[in-house]
Structures are given as structure tokens and as C-alpha cells.
Coordinates of C-alpha atoms and ligand atoms in Angstrom, one line a residue:
M26 CA -22.2 -5.0 -18.6
T27 CA -19.6 -6.7 -20.8
D28 CA -19.7 -3.5 -22.8
L29 CA -18.5 -1.5 -19.8
V30 CA -15.7 -4.0 -19.3
Q31 CA -14.7 -3.6 -23.0
K32 CA -15.0 0.1 -22.8
L33 CA -12.8 0.3 -19.8
Y34 CA -10.2 -1.9 -21.5
R35 CA -10.3 0.2 -24.7
E36 CA -10.5 3.7 -23.2
Q37 CA -8.8 3.1 -19.8
T38 CA -11.4 5.2 -18.0
L39 CA -15.2 5.4 -17.5
S40 CA -17.6 8.0 -16.1
K41 CA -18.4 8.0 -12.4
Q42 CA -21.9 6.5 -13.1
E43 CA -20.4 3.8 -15.3
L44 CA -17.8 2.9 -12.6
I45 CA -20.6 2.6 -10.0
E46 CA -22.3 0.2 -12.4
L47 CA -19.2 -1.8 -13.0
I48 CA -18.2 -2.3 -9.3
N49 CA -21.7 -3.8 -8.9
C50 CA -21.4 -6.0 -11.9
D51 CA -22.5 -9.7 -12.0
D52 CA -20.1 -12.6 -11.6
S53 CA -19.7 -13.2 -15.3
A54 CA -18.7 -9.6 -16.0
A55 CA -16.4 -9.7 -13.0
E56 CA -14.6 -12.7 -14.5
R57 CA -14.3 -11.0 -17.8
L58 CA -12.8 -8.0 -16.0
R59 CA -10.4 -10.2 -14.1
S60 CA -9.2 -12.0 -17.1
L61 CA -8.6 -8.8 -19.1
A62 CA -6.7 -7.3 -16.1
E63 CA -4.5 -10.5 -15.9
K64 CA -3.8 -10.2 -19.7
V65 CA -2.8 -6.5 -19.3
R66 CA -0.6 -7.3 -16.3
I67 CA 1.2 -10.0 -18.4
E68 CA 1.5 -7.6 -21.4
N69 CA 3.3 -5.0 -19.2
Y70 CA 5.2 -7.1 -16.6
G71 CA 5.2 -10.6 -18.0
H72 CA 5.0 -13.3 -15.3
D73 CA 7.3 -11.4 -13.0
I74 CA 6.1 -10.5 -9.5
Y75 CA 8.2 -8.0 -7.6
V76 CA 8.8 -8.3 -3.8
R77 CA 9.4 -5.5 -1.3
G78 CA 10.9 -6.2 2.1
L79 CA 8.7 -4.3 4.6
I80 CA 10.5 -3.0 7.7
E81 CA 8.0 -1.7 10.3
F82 CA 10.5 0.3 12.3
S83 CA 8.2 2.1 14.8
N84 CA 4.6 1.9 15.9
Y85 CA 4.6 5.2 17.7
C86 CA 2.2 7.6 16.0
K87 CA 1.2 11.2 16.7
Q88 CA -1.9 10.9 14.5
D89 CA -5.3 9.5 15.6
C90 CA -6.9 8.0 12.5
R91 CA -10.2 6.6 13.9
Y92 CA -9.8 3.1 12.3
C93 CA -6.2 2.5 13.2
G94 CA -5.0 0.2 16.0
I95 CA -1.7 2.1 16.5
R96 CA -3.2 5.6 16.6
K97 CA -1.9 7.7 19.5
S98 CA -5.0 7.4 21.8
N99 CA -4.9 3.6 21.8
L100 CA -3.4 3.1 25.3
N101 CA -3.5 -0.7 24.8
C102 CA -1.0 -0.6 22.1
E103 CA 2.5 -1.8 23.2
R104 CA 4.9 0.6 21.5
Y105 CA 8.3 -0.2 20.0
R106 CA 11.0 1.3 17.9
L107 CA 13.8 -0.5 16.1
S108 CA 17.3 0.8 16.5
F109 CA 19.5 1.9 13.6
D110 CA 21.4 -1.4 13.9
E111 CA 18.2 -3.4 14.0
I112 CA 17.0 -1.7 10.8
M113 CA 20.3 -2.4 9.1
E114 CA 20.1 -6.0 10.2
C115 CA 16.7 -6.4 8.6
C116 CA 18.1 -5.0 5.3
G117 CA 21.1 -7.4 5.5
E118 CA 18.8 -10.3 6.0
G119 CA 16.5 -9.2 3.2
Y120 CA 19.3 -8.5 0.7
A121 CA 20.6 -12.1 1.3
L122 CA 17.1 -13.4 0.5
G123 CA 17.0 -11.5 -2.8
F124 CA 15.1 -8.4 -1.9
R125 CA 16.1 -5.3 -3.9
T126 CA 13.5 -2.9 -2.5
F127 CA 13.2 -2.1 1.2
V128 CA 10.1 -0.3 2.5
L129 CA 10.6 1.6 5.7
Q130 CA 7.2 2.0 7.3
S131 CA 6.2 3.6 10.6
G132 CA 3.6 5.7 12.4
E133 CA 4.3 9.4 12.4
D134 CA 6.9 9.2 15.1
A135 CA 8.6 12.4 16.2
Y136 CA 11.6 10.5 17.6
F137 CA 12.6 9.7 14.0
N138 CA 13.2 13.4 13.0
D139 CA 14.6 14.3 9.6
D140 CA 18.2 13.9 10.8
R141 CA 17.6 10.3 11.9
I142 CA 15.6 9.4 8.8
C143 CA 18.3 10.9 6.6
E144 CA 21.0 8.9 8.5
I145 CA 19.1 5.7 7.9
I146 CA 18.4 6.4 4.2
T147 CA 22.1 7.4 3.6
A148 CA 23.4 4.2 5.3
I149 CA 21.0 1.9 3.4
K150 CA 21.7 3.4 0.0
K151 CA 25.5 3.4 0.7
K152 CA 25.5 -0.3 1.7
Y153 CA 23.0 -1.4 -1.0
P154 CA 23.3 0.9 -4.0
D155 CA 21.5 -1.6 -6.2
C156 CA 18.4 -1.4 -4.0
A157 CA 15.4 0.9 -4.1
L158 CA 14.2 2.5 -0.9
T159 CA 10.6 3.3 -0.3
L160 CA 9.4 5.4 2.6
S161 CA 5.9 5.1 4.2
I162 CA 6.2 7.4 7.1
G163 CA 3.2 9.7 6.7
E164 CA 2.5 13.4 6.2
K165 CA 5.6 15.7 6.2
S166 CA 6.6 19.1 5.0
Y167 CA 7.8 19.7 1.4
E168 CA 11.3 20.4 2.9
S169 CA 11.4 17.1 4.8
Y170 CA 10.3 15.1 1.7
K171 CA 12.9 16.9 -0.3
R172 CA 15.7 16.1 2.2
Y173 CA 14.8 12.4 2.2
Y174 CA 14.8 12.4 -1.6
D175 CA 18.1 14.1 -1.8
C176 CA 19.6 11.5 0.6
G177 CA 18.5 8.8 -1.9
A178 CA 14.9 7.7 -1.1
D179 CA 13.4 6.6 -4.4
R180 CA 9.7 6.0 -3.6
Y181 CA 7.0 7.1 -1.2
L182 CA 3.7 5.5 -0.2
L183 CA 1.0 7.7 1.2
R184 CA -2.6 6.4 0.8
H185 CA -4.9 9.2 -0.1
E186 CA -7.5 7.2 2.0
T187 CA -10.5 8.6 0.3
A188 CA -11.2 11.1 -2.5
D189 CA -14.4 12.3 -0.8
K190 CA -13.8 15.1 1.7
A191 CA -16.8 14.3 3.9
H192 CA -15.8 10.6 4.0
Y193 CA -12.2 11.6 4.9
E194 CA -13.6 13.6 7.9
K195 CA -15.4 10.5 9.1
L196 CA -12.2 8.5 9.2
H197 CA -10.0 11.2 10.8
P198 CA -10.2 13.7 13.6
K199 CA -10.5 17.4 12.8
A200 CA -6.7 18.0 13.2
Q201 CA -6.0 15.8 10.1
S202 CA -7.0 17.6 6.9
F203 CA -8.0 16.3 3.5
E204 CA -6.2 19.2 1.9
N205 CA -2.9 18.5 3.7
R206 CA -3.0 14.9 2.5
R207 CA -3.5 16.1 -1.1
R208 CA -0.7 18.6 -0.6
C209 CA 1.6 15.9 0.5
L210 CA 0.9 13.7 -2.5
N211 CA 1.4 16.6 -4.9
D212 CA 4.7 17.5 -3.2
L213 CA 5.9 13.9 -3.4
K214 CA 5.2 13.7 -7.1
E215 CA 6.7 17.1 -7.8
I216 CA 9.9 16.3 -6.0
G217 CA 10.3 13.3 -8.2
Y218 CA 9.5 10.3 -6.0
Q219 CA 7.8 7.2 -7.5
T220 CA 4.6 7.9 -5.6
G221 CA 2.0 5.5 -4.3
C222 CA -1.6 6.4 -3.2
G223 CA -4.4 4.1 -2.3
F224 CA -7.4 3.4 0.0
M225 CA -9.2 0.8 2.1
V226 CA -12.0 -1.1 0.5
G227 CA -15.1 -1.2 2.6
S228 CA -14.0 1.4 5.1
P229 CA -16.7 2.7 7.5
Y230 CA -19.2 5.0 5.7
Q231 CA -17.7 4.3 2.2
T232 CA -20.3 4.4 -0.5
D233 CA -20.1 3.2 -4.2
E234 CA -19.9 6.9 -5.0
C235 CA -16.8 7.3 -2.8
I236 CA -15.2 4.3 -4.6
A237 CA -15.9 5.8 -8.0
E238 CA -14.4 9.1 -6.9
D239 CA -11.3 7.2 -5.6
L240 CA -10.9 5.5 -9.0
L241 CA -11.2 8.8 -10.9
F242 CA -8.8 10.5 -8.5
I243 CA -6.3 7.7 -9.1
K244 CA -6.7 7.9 -12.8
E245 CA -6.1 11.7 -12.7
F246 CA -3.2 11.6 -10.2
N247 CA -1.5 8.9 -12.3
P248 CA 0.6 7.4 -9.5
H249 CA 3.4 4.9 -9.9
M250 CA 1.9 2.6 -7.3
V251 CA -1.6 2.0 -5.9
G252 CA -2.1 0.2 -2.6
I253 CA -5.6 -1.0 -1.9
G254 CA -6.7 -3.6 0.6
P255 CA -9.8 -4.5 2.5
F256 CA -10.7 -2.6 5.6
I257 CA -10.4 -4.8 8.7
S258 CA -11.5 -3.5 12.0
H259 CA -9.3 -3.2 15.1
R260 CA -10.8 -4.1 18.5
D261 CA -9.5 -0.9 20.2
T262 CA -11.2 1.5 17.8
E263 CA -14.6 3.1 17.6
Y264 CA -15.1 1.2 14.3
R265 CA -14.5 -2.2 16.0
D266 CA -18.0 -3.5 15.0
F267 CA -17.9 -2.4 11.3
P268 CA -17.7 -5.3 8.8
S269 CA -14.5 -5.9 6.8
G270 CA -14.2 -5.1 3.2
T271 CA -14.9 -8.1 1.0
L272 CA -12.5 -10.1 -1.1
E273 CA -14.8 -9.8 -4.2
M274 CA -14.9 -6.1 -4.1
T275 CA -11.1 -5.7 -3.5
L276 CA -10.4 -8.1 -6.5
R277 CA -12.8 -6.2 -8.7
L278 CA -11.1 -2.9 -7.8
L279 CA -7.6 -4.3 -8.4
S280 CA -8.7 -5.3 -11.9
I281 CA -10.3 -2.0 -12.6
I282 CA -7.2 -0.1 -11.5
R283 CA -5.0 -2.4 -13.7
L284 CA -7.2 -1.5 -16.7
M285 CA -7.2 2.2 -15.9
L286 CA -3.4 2.3 -15.4
P287 CA -1.9 -0.7 -17.2
K288 CA 1.7 0.0 -16.1
V289 CA 1.0 0.8 -12.5
L290 CA 2.6 -1.2 -9.6
L291 CA -0.2 -3.0 -7.8
P292 CA 0.4 -4.9 -4.6
A293 CA -1.6 -7.9 -3.4
T294 CA -1.7 -6.7 0.2
T295 CA -1.3 -8.5 3.5
A296 CA -4.8 -7.3 4.4
L297 CA -6.1 -9.2 1.3
A298 CA -4.3 -12.3 2.5
T299 CA -5.7 -11.8 6.0
I300 CA -9.3 -12.0 4.8
D301 CA -8.7 -15.0 2.5
P302 CA -6.0 -17.7 2.8
R303 CA -5.4 -17.4 -1.0
G304 CA -5.9 -13.7 -1.1
R305 CA -2.5 -12.9 -2.5
E306 CA -2.8 -15.4 -5.3
K307 CA -6.3 -14.2 -6.1
G308 CA -4.9 -10.6 -6.1
I309 CA -2.2 -11.6 -8.7
L310 CA -4.8 -13.3 -10.8
A311 CA -6.9 -10.1 -10.7
G312 CA -4.0 -7.9 -12.0
A313 CA -1.6 -7.3 -9.0
N314 CA 2.1 -7.6 -9.6
V315 CA 3.8 -6.9 -6.2
V316 CA 3.9 -8.6 -2.8
M317 CA 5.3 -7.0 0.3
P318 CA 6.4 -9.6 2.9
N319 CA 7.5 -8.6 6.3
L320 CA 11.2 -8.2 7.2
S321 CA 10.7 -6.8 10.7
P322 CA 12.1 -8.9 13.5
V323 CA 9.5 -11.5 14.5
S324 CA 9.5 -10.1 18.1
V325 CA 7.8 -6.9 17.1
R326 CA 5.6 -8.0 14.2
K327 CA 2.5 -8.6 16.4
K328 CA 2.8 -5.1 17.7
Y329 CA 2.4 -3.3 14.3
Q330 CA -1.4 -4.0 14.2
I331 CA -3.2 -1.4 12.3
Y332 CA -6.0 -4.0 12.1
D333 CA -6.7 -7.3 13.9
N334 CA -5.6 -10.8 13.0
K335 CA -2.8 -9.8 10.6
I336 CA -1.0 -12.8 9.1
C337 CA 2.6 -13.8 9.0
T338 CA 3.4 -12.3 12.4
G339 CA 5.2 -15.5 13.4
D340 CA 7.2 -16.5 10.3
E341 CA 10.9 -15.8 9.8
S342 CA 11.7 -13.8 6.7
A343 CA 13.2 -16.8 5.0
Q344 CA 10.2 -18.9 5.6
C345 CA 8.0 -16.1 4.4
R346 CA 10.0 -15.8 1.2
R347 CA 9.8 -19.5 0.5
C348 CA 6.1 -19.6 1.2
L349 CA 5.5 -16.7 -1.1
E350 CA 7.5 -18.2 -3.9
E351 CA 5.3 -21.3 -3.8
R352 CA 2.1 -19.3 -3.7
V353 CA 3.2 -17.1 -6.6
H354 CA 4.3 -20.2 -8.6
S355 CA 0.8 -21.7 -8.1
V356 CA -0.7 -19.0 -10.2
G357 CA 1.9 -19.3 -13.0
C358 CA 4.2 -16.4 -11.9
R359 CA 7.6 -16.1 -10.4
I360 CA 9.2 -13.8 -7.9
V361 CA 12.2 -11.9 -9.3
T362 CA 15.3 -10.4 -7.7
D363 CA 14.9 -6.9 -9.1
R364 CA 14.3 -3.4 -7.9
G365 CA 11.0 -3.6 -9.7
D366 CA 10.7 0.1 -10.8
S367 CA 7.4 1.4 -12.1
K368 CA 6.9 1.5 -15.9
N369 CA 4.2 4.1 -15.3
I370 CA 6.5 7.0 -16.1
Ligands
SF4_429 S1 -3.2 5.1 9.9 FE1 -1.0 5.8 10.0 S2 -1.1 8.0 10.5 FE2 -3.1 7.1 11.0 S3 -2.9 6.6 13.2 FE3 -2.4 4.7 12.0 S4 -0.2 4.7 11.7 FE4 -0.8 6.8 12.4

């Protein structure tokens, strides 16, 4: 098994069968994998950890992903939208705390049409020209993506969700297509965004084969960022009784991705910190180099619940930043005031 770890380190890829073997490796191979991934992270990014200020500006969504707590058919979800001024206030607070990337995230909310999104992008980029702006607002047309990019958006996160079409169809209703998701990702890259894909670890009906296909897709797509975190069920979904993805598997996959794409930006996600109190620190030790604390007003944080028991819904941004700094220090790294662009160009 150590041979497979070495082979991945050397060649930055493996066959599908080898990946299936590696994700089921024993603890000693997993530790070897982790330590090589940490080494590769340090070779490429030193001890710097990038922070992104996450602004969840609307939890309205026209989509109906079966696992998601804010999908349109969940009538128990209390909906909210931030105003233009509230979004700008979040950025102001984040800038003062040293954030140089803002991530605007929402459900697919028709209220925020292209004109409104472009107005927000233009205002943020005008006021904070030294900051990068990331959008995470779902599936749009090529023309919409292009308009946002031309207004100054730098990056776009759109998890591919799963590289297996049959699995995709288990997680989504018929109206949401695997092909359109892929089209969106290809458009984003073609337009010139720093593009992020990703998937949930341990999602319902996910098999080892699905995971191996995800890894091979990521290798081939060669994104600038990869967001993976454990699946955590939400009580108002049909998948409420499915078990969460595990810490161990998520850490293994972070390490594998770091070795497959040494320069990729790899967040230690909030979901990882939700299933383990030291999830973020363990994620960094497994090769992650990004954290994304919440800058949304405390009053709305509990309402953006894609899954249950999300952490940090009660902290002020400043408290969140301090707490993160301490956590990151505890694993020998430091948070930097930097846009934190991808080196995977
Ligand atoms: S996962 Fe995203 S697109 Fe799907 S229902 Fe939830 S917020 Fe909407």
C-alpha cells in the first residue's frame, strides 16, 4: 500500500482501481499519505493559510437538491435576503479584519438577477480593488457568467457534486441535469475564472467507485480550487436518516487531492469542523490551505442551513477570526492577509 502512496506522490495520478485501493488503505498508509500531502502543501504554499470571508446573502433557492436544507420545497426553512447595504457592511467588516477575498454565496435566487449581481460585484471591486471576489451562486448561462466576470468577479465555486451520472440523478430531481452542471464548469473555466469544483464525502448512495471517478474527474478538469467536505444530513430532507461522511475518509481524500494537484487551493471546510471539533486543524495537517469563516450577519447565519448543526452560527466575525488564528497556529501555520490566488495556473 505504501507503494501506491509513493506512486501517487511521484506520478500525481493513479488508475481507478488503485484509487479505490488507496481510499481503503490501512492507518499506517493513511499517515504516510497525510504526511506527504502536508509536505507538498508546505513546498507550494509554505505555512500560509488563506482566509475567505463568506457572505451568505440569500437562502432562497429555485432548485431542489434532495439533500439540501434550503431547497425550494422545504417549507420549514425561514428565508432571508441581505440588502445591498448589508452585503457592503459585511465586506467592510471583513476588510477591517484582514480579509482580502470575499465569497458571495446564495441559493439560486431569481430576485438577484444579473443586473443586481453585477451592481454588487461592481461596488465591491470599486471599493476594495485589492480584494478578490468569488461567486458561489449556482448554475447560470454562459452569458450571465461572462457578465459577472466582465464586472470584476475573479473566481467561481460550483461543486460538480459527483462525476457519476447515475449517482447525480439520485441526489437531484429530474429537472437538474448532470450535463448542465458540466457545461457550467466548462464555461466558467473557458471565460477565465479561477474555478472550483468539489463534492460531498459520504453522500447518499456514493460508492468507492464514485469517489474514484470524482478524483479522476478533478485531475482531468484541473481546477484552481477543490471544495470537499463530509455529507451531513438535514432533518427536513428525504436523506435525514443517512449517516454523515466520516472525518477519516474526508482527510484521506484531501491528502489524495493535494498529491494529485499540488498547487490547488484546498479548503478545510465548515462541514469538516462540524463533524469534529478539530476538523479544520486536521484538514490543514492533511494538506488543506484555505479556511472560509462566515462574515454574514449573526442574525441570519442559523438560517443558511444546508445541513444540520452547522458551527460558528453564533460568533461575531472578529471572534471567529481570532479563534481561527489560534487554531491555525496550533498546527504550525499562520493566517495571512492576502488575496490568496491559486498557483495552479
Ligand atoms: S444545494 Fe445549492 S442549488 Fe441545491 S437546493 Fe441547496 S442551495 Fe439550492
